[in-house]
């Protein structure tokens, strides 16, 4: 985990090409004190890192982000209000690449949609 203590995985399941994960955010984490004081927001870059880490954990491979497209931040994730978020990752793997389509939500609210391509590294 690149940013230790930011989140904990509560549940993760995988079937064929889909990963479903429930993640608990640590509202007391230092990152929220700067983003933004008195009104914390989950940084987009941290969300992308979380998607990378969940994909690596499930596939048991090291990945390097090469491209992100169709990024849509659709709702703010406030860790004090939305302590738990759900991520769905649809994965397509080739010989040296992993493509991920993600939907991140809380309750019935979609917060993030994105497509990412990762290079498999040794």
mmCIF file with all atom_site columns, C-alpha atoms in Angstrom:
data_model
loop_
_atom_site.group_PDB
_atom_site.id
_atom_site.type_symbol
_atom_site.label_atom_id
_atom_site.label_alt_id
_atom_site.label_comp_id
_atom_site.label_asym_id
_atom_site.label_entity_id
_atom_site.label_seq_id
_atom_site.pdbx_PDB_ins_code
_atom_site.Cartn_x
_atom_site.Cartn_y
_atom_site.Cartn_z
_atom_site.occupancy
_atom_site.B_iso_or_equiv
_atom_site.pdbx_formal_charge
_atom_site.auth_seq_id
_atom_site.auth_comp_id
_atom_site.auth_asym_id
_atom_site.auth_atom_id
_atom_site.pdbx_PDB_model_num
ATOM 1   C CA . UNK A 1 1   ? 0.000   0.000   0.000   1.00 0.00 ? 1   UNK A CA 1
ATOM 2   C CA . UNK A 1 2   ? 1.509   3.287   -1.116  1.00 0.00 ? 2   UNK A CA 1
ATOM 3   C CA . UNK A 1 3   ? -0.352  5.447   1.397   1.00 0.00 ? 3   UNK A CA 1
ATOM 4   C CA . UNK A 1 4   ? -0.359  3.332   4.538   1.00 0.00 ? 4   UNK A CA 1
ATOM 5   C CA . UNK A 1 5   ? -3.453  3.469   6.685   1.00 0.00 ? 5   UNK A CA 1
ATOM 6   C CA . UNK A 1 6   ? -5.641  5.334   4.167   1.00 0.00 ? 6   UNK A CA 1
ATOM 7   C CA . UNK A 1 7   ? -8.050  2.436   3.759   1.00 0.00 ? 7   UNK A CA 1
ATOM 8   C CA . UNK A 1 8   ? -8.698  -1.161  4.711   1.00 0.00 ? 8   UNK A CA 1
ATOM 9   C CA . UNK A 1 9   ? -10.300 -3.789  2.518   1.00 0.00 ? 9   UNK A CA 1
ATOM 10  C CA . UNK A 1 10  ? -13.402 -5.092  4.272   1.00 0.00 ? 10  UNK A CA 1
ATOM 11  C CA . UNK A 1 11  ? -14.407 -7.600  1.604   1.00 0.00 ? 11  UNK A CA 1
ATOM 12  C CA . UNK A 1 12  ? -13.143 -8.635  -1.812  1.00 0.00 ? 12  UNK A CA 1
ATOM 13  C CA . UNK A 1 13  ? -14.579 -11.178 -4.235  1.00 0.00 ? 13  UNK A CA 1
ATOM 14  C CA . UNK A 1 14  ? -13.580 -12.165 -7.727  1.00 0.00 ? 14  UNK A CA 1
ATOM 15  C CA . UNK A 1 15  ? -15.341 -14.069 -10.477 1.00 0.00 ? 15  UNK A CA 1
ATOM 16  C CA . UNK A 1 16  ? -13.726 -14.477 -13.874 1.00 0.00 ? 16  UNK A CA 1
ATOM 17  C CA . UNK A 1 17  ? -13.059 -10.887 -14.961 1.00 0.00 ? 17  UNK A CA 1
ATOM 18  C CA . UNK A 1 18  ? -14.791 -8.933  -12.194 1.00 0.00 ? 18  UNK A CA 1
ATOM 19  C CA . UNK A 1 19  ? -13.568 -7.843  -8.783  1.00 0.00 ? 19  UNK A CA 1
ATOM 20  C CA . UNK A 1 20  ? -15.960 -6.451  -6.180  1.00 0.00 ? 20  UNK A CA 1
ATOM 21  C CA . UNK A 1 21  ? -14.402 -4.788  -3.152  1.00 0.00 ? 21  UNK A CA 1
ATOM 22  C CA . UNK A 1 22  ? -15.753 -2.982  -0.124  1.00 0.00 ? 22  UNK A CA 1
ATOM 23  C CA . UNK A 1 23  ? -13.255 -0.564  1.365   1.00 0.00 ? 23  UNK A CA 1
ATOM 24  C CA . UNK A 1 24  ? -13.362 1.354   4.644   1.00 0.00 ? 24  UNK A CA 1
ATOM 25  C CA . UNK A 1 25  ? -11.730 4.787   4.536   1.00 0.00 ? 25  UNK A CA 1
ATOM 26  C CA . UNK A 1 26  ? -9.739  6.167   7.468   1.00 0.00 ? 26  UNK A CA 1
ATOM 27  C CA . UNK A 1 27  ? -11.247 9.640   7.927   1.00 0.00 ? 27  UNK A CA 1
ATOM 28  C CA . UNK A 1 28  ? -8.494  10.481  10.444  1.00 0.00 ? 28  UNK A CA 1
ATOM 29  C CA . UNK A 1 29  ? -5.712  9.905   7.874   1.00 0.00 ? 29  UNK A CA 1
ATOM 30  C CA . UNK A 1 30  ? -3.264  12.763  7.294   1.00 0.00 ? 30  UNK A CA 1
ATOM 31  C CA . UNK A 1 31  ? -4.152  13.063  3.584   1.00 0.00 ? 31  UNK A CA 1
ATOM 32  C CA . UNK A 1 32  ? -7.588  14.449  4.467   1.00 0.00 ? 32  UNK A CA 1
ATOM 33  C CA . UNK A 1 33  ? -6.133  17.234  6.589   1.00 0.00 ? 33  UNK A CA 1
ATOM 34  C CA . UNK A 1 34  ? -4.718  18.839  3.461   1.00 0.00 ? 34  UNK A CA 1
ATOM 35  C CA . UNK A 1 35  ? -7.495  17.850  1.071   1.00 0.00 ? 35  UNK A CA 1
ATOM 36  C CA . UNK A 1 36  ? -9.368  19.862  2.420   1.00 0.00 ? 36  UNK A CA 1
ATOM 37  C CA . UNK A 1 37  ? -9.290  21.090  6.052   1.00 0.00 ? 37  UNK A CA 1
ATOM 38  C CA . UNK A 1 38  ? -12.750 21.026  7.676   1.00 0.00 ? 38  UNK A CA 1
ATOM 39  C CA . UNK A 1 39  ? -14.235 19.560  4.483   1.00 0.00 ? 39  UNK A CA 1
ATOM 40  C CA . UNK A 1 40  ? -12.349 16.350  3.625   1.00 0.00 ? 40  UNK A CA 1
ATOM 41  C CA . UNK A 1 41  ? -12.528 14.921  0.115   1.00 0.00 ? 41  UNK A CA 1
ATOM 42  C CA . UNK A 1 42  ? -11.010 11.677  -1.133  1.00 0.00 ? 42  UNK A CA 1
ATOM 43  C CA . UNK A 1 43  ? -8.289  12.743  -3.633  1.00 0.00 ? 43  UNK A CA 1
ATOM 44  C CA . UNK A 1 44  ? -8.768  11.388  -7.149  1.00 0.00 ? 44  UNK A CA 1
ATOM 45  C CA . UNK A 1 45  ? -5.141  10.270  -7.356  1.00 0.00 ? 45  UNK A CA 1
ATOM 46  C CA . UNK A 1 46  ? -5.676  8.177   -4.206  1.00 0.00 ? 46  UNK A CA 1
ATOM 47  C CA . UNK A 1 47  ? -8.717  6.543   -5.795  1.00 0.00 ? 47  UNK A CA 1
ATOM 48  C CA . UNK A 1 48  ? -6.667  5.603   -8.865  1.00 0.00 ? 48  UNK A CA 1
ATOM 49  C CA . UNK A 1 49  ? -3.915  4.208   -6.620  1.00 0.00 ? 49  UNK A CA 1
ATOM 50  C CA . UNK A 1 50  ? -6.515  2.170   -4.717  1.00 0.00 ? 50  UNK A CA 1
ATOM 51  C CA . UNK A 1 51  ? -7.820  0.693   -7.989  1.00 0.00 ? 51  UNK A CA 1
ATOM 52  C CA . UNK A 1 52  ? -4.256  -0.213  -8.980  1.00 0.00 ? 52  UNK A CA 1
ATOM 53  C CA . UNK A 1 53  ? -3.543  -1.840  -5.611  1.00 0.00 ? 53  UNK A CA 1
ATOM 54  C CA . UNK A 1 54  ? -6.776  -3.873  -5.595  1.00 0.00 ? 54  UNK A CA 1
ATOM 55  C CA . UNK A 1 55  ? -6.038  -5.082  -9.129  1.00 0.00 ? 55  UNK A CA 1
ATOM 56  C CA . UNK A 1 56  ? -2.446  -6.017  -8.185  1.00 0.00 ? 56  UNK A CA 1
ATOM 57  C CA . UNK A 1 57  ? -3.621  -7.832  -5.061  1.00 0.00 ? 57  UNK A CA 1
ATOM 58  C CA . UNK A 1 58  ? -6.225  -9.855  -6.915  1.00 0.00 ? 58  UNK A CA 1
ATOM 59  C CA . UNK A 1 59  ? -4.053  -10.746 -9.924  1.00 0.00 ? 59  UNK A CA 1
ATOM 60  C CA . UNK A 1 60  ? -0.886  -11.137 -7.833  1.00 0.00 ? 60  UNK A CA 1
ATOM 61  C CA . UNK A 1 61  ? 1.047   -9.031  -10.349 1.00 0.00 ? 61  UNK A CA 1
ATOM 62  C CA . UNK A 1 62  ? 2.980   -5.756  -10.206 1.00 0.00 ? 62  UNK A CA 1
ATOM 63  C CA . UNK A 1 63  ? 1.455   -3.091  -12.420 1.00 0.00 ? 63  UNK A CA 1
ATOM 64  C CA . UNK A 1 64  ? 2.509   0.278   -13.839 1.00 0.00 ? 64  UNK A CA 1
ATOM 65  C CA . UNK A 1 65  ? -0.188  2.766   -14.841 1.00 0.00 ? 65  UNK A CA 1
ATOM 66  C CA . UNK A 1 66  ? 0.227   3.725   -18.505 1.00 0.00 ? 66  UNK A CA 1
ATOM 67  C CA . UNK A 1 67  ? -3.078  5.377   -19.381 1.00 0.00 ? 67  UNK A CA 1
ATOM 68  C CA . UNK A 1 68  ? -6.294  6.599   -17.796 1.00 0.00 ? 68  UNK A CA 1
ATOM 69  C CA . UNK A 1 69  ? -9.261  7.557   -19.938 1.00 0.00 ? 69  UNK A CA 1
ATOM 70  C CA . UNK A 1 70  ? -12.929 8.359   -19.549 1.00 0.00 ? 70  UNK A CA 1
ATOM 71  C CA . UNK A 1 71  ? -12.380 9.611   -15.999 1.00 0.00 ? 71  UNK A CA 1
ATOM 72  C CA . UNK A 1 72  ? -15.626 10.902  -14.523 1.00 0.00 ? 72  UNK A CA 1
ATOM 73  C CA . UNK A 1 73  ? -15.717 12.123  -10.938 1.00 0.00 ? 73  UNK A CA 1
ATOM 74  C CA . UNK A 1 74  ? -19.460 12.173  -10.387 1.00 0.00 ? 74  UNK A CA 1
ATOM 75  C CA . UNK A 1 75  ? -19.780 12.736  -6.636  1.00 0.00 ? 75  UNK A CA 1
ATOM 76  C CA . UNK A 1 76  ? -17.570 13.806  -3.747  1.00 0.00 ? 76  UNK A CA 1
ATOM 77  C CA . UNK A 1 77  ? -16.415 11.100  -1.370  1.00 0.00 ? 77  UNK A CA 1
ATOM 78  C CA . UNK A 1 78  ? -16.280 12.612  2.110   1.00 0.00 ? 78  UNK A CA 1
ATOM 79  C CA . UNK A 1 79  ? -14.678 10.008  4.440   1.00 0.00 ? 79  UNK A CA 1
ATOM 80  C CA . UNK A 1 80  ? -16.525 11.438  7.431   1.00 0.00 ? 80  UNK A CA 1
ATOM 81  C CA . UNK A 1 81  ? -19.887 10.856  5.736   1.00 0.00 ? 81  UNK A CA 1
ATOM 82  C CA . UNK A 1 82  ? -19.071 7.987   3.339   1.00 0.00 ? 82  UNK A CA 1
ATOM 83  C CA . UNK A 1 83  ? -16.874 5.779   5.484   1.00 0.00 ? 83  UNK A CA 1
ATOM 84  C CA . UNK A 1 84  ? -17.357 2.736   3.236   1.00 0.00 ? 84  UNK A CA 1
ATOM 85  C CA . UNK A 1 85  ? -17.132 2.653   -0.557  1.00 0.00 ? 85  UNK A CA 1
ATOM 86  C CA . UNK A 1 86  ? -17.700 -0.121  -3.091  1.00 0.00 ? 86  UNK A CA 1
ATOM 87  C CA . UNK A 1 87  ? -15.529 -0.700  -6.133  1.00 0.00 ? 87  UNK A CA 1
ATOM 88  C CA . UNK A 1 88  ? -16.330 -2.866  -9.136  1.00 0.00 ? 88  UNK A CA 1
ATOM 89  C CA . UNK A 1 89  ? -13.367 -3.595  -11.410 1.00 0.00 ? 89  UNK A CA 1
ATOM 90  C CA . UNK A 1 90  ? -13.890 -5.293  -14.770 1.00 0.00 ? 90  UNK A CA 1
ATOM 91  C CA . UNK A 1 91  ? -10.532 -6.658  -15.884 1.00 0.00 ? 91  UNK A CA 1
ATOM 92  C CA . UNK A 1 92  ? -9.225  -7.693  -19.280 1.00 0.00 ? 92  UNK A CA 1
ATOM 93  C CA . UNK A 1 93  ? -5.712  -9.146  -19.290 1.00 0.00 ? 93  UNK A CA 1
ATOM 94  C CA . UNK A 1 94  ? -3.420  -9.701  -22.250 1.00 0.00 ? 94  UNK A CA 1
ATOM 95  C CA . UNK A 1 95  ? 0.162   -10.940 -22.320 1.00 0.00 ? 95  UNK A CA 1
ATOM 96  C CA . UNK A 1 96  ? 1.673   -7.696  -20.990 1.00 0.00 ? 96  UNK A CA 1
ATOM 97  C CA . UNK A 1 97  ? -1.284  -5.376  -20.247 1.00 0.00 ? 97  UNK A CA 1
ATOM 98  C CA . UNK A 1 98  ? -4.197  -5.215  -17.846 1.00 0.00 ? 98  UNK A CA 1
ATOM 99  C CA . UNK A 1 99  ? -7.203  -3.056  -18.722 1.00 0.00 ? 99  UNK A CA 1
ATOM 100 C CA . UNK A 1 100 ? -9.568  -2.076  -15.922 1.00 0.00 ? 100 UNK A CA 1
ATOM 101 C CA . UNK A 1 101 ? -12.995 -0.477  -16.100 1.00 0.00 ? 101 UNK A CA 1
ATOM 102 C CA . UNK A 1 102 ? -14.021 0.820   -12.700 1.00 0.00 ? 102 UNK A CA 1
ATOM 103 C CA . UNK A 1 103 ? -17.169 2.028   -11.001 1.00 0.00 ? 103 UNK A CA 1
ATOM 104 C CA . UNK A 1 104 ? -16.793 3.340   -7.445  1.00 0.00 ? 104 UNK A CA 1
ATOM 105 C CA . UNK A 1 105 ? -19.882 4.074   -5.375  1.00 0.00 ? 105 UNK A CA 1
ATOM 106 C CA . UNK A 1 106 ? -21.308 4.575   -1.913  1.00 0.00 ? 106 UNK A CA 1
ATOM 107 C CA . UNK A 1 107 ? -24.913 3.851   -0.973  1.00 0.00 ? 107 UNK A CA 1
ATOM 108 C CA . UNK A 1 108 ? -26.728 4.329   -4.308  1.00 0.00 ? 108 UNK A CA 1
ATOM 109 C CA . UNK A 1 109 ? -24.410 7.096   -5.541  1.00 0.00 ? 109 UNK A CA 1
ATOM 110 C CA . UNK A 1 110 ? -21.826 6.565   -8.278  1.00 0.00 ? 110 UNK A CA 1
ATOM 111 C CA . UNK A 1 111 ? -18.756 8.603   -7.343  1.00 0.00 ? 111 UNK A CA 1
ATOM 112 C CA . UNK A 1 112 ? -16.215 7.586   -9.999  1.00 0.00 ? 112 UNK A CA 1
ATOM 113 C CA . UNK A 1 113 ? -16.072 5.871   -13.373 1.00 0.00 ? 113 UNK A CA 1
ATOM 114 C CA . UNK A 1 114 ? -12.809 5.319   -15.197 1.00 0.00 ? 114 UNK A CA 1
ATOM 115 C CA . UNK A 1 115 ? -10.924 3.132   -17.613 1.00 0.00 ? 115 UNK A CA 1
ATOM 116 C CA . UNK A 1 116 ? -7.239  2.437   -17.004 1.00 0.00 ? 116 UNK A CA 1
ATOM 117 C CA . UNK A 1 117 ? -4.472  0.504   -18.701 1.00 0.00 ? 117 UNK A CA 1
ATOM 118 C CA . UNK A 1 118 ? -1.617  -0.977  -16.713 1.00 0.00 ? 118 UNK A CA 1
ATOM 119 C CA . UNK A 1 119 ? 1.585   -2.574  -17.956 1.00 0.00 ? 119 UNK A CA 1
ATOM 120 C CA . UNK A 1 120 ? 2.560   -5.791  -16.173 1.00 0.00 ? 120 UNK A CA 1
ATOM 121 C CA . UNK A 1 121 ? 6.033   -5.397  -14.687 1.00 0.00 ? 121 UNK A CA 1
ATOM 122 C CA . UNK A 1 122 ? 8.322   -7.992  -13.121 1.00 0.00 ? 122 UNK A CA 1
#
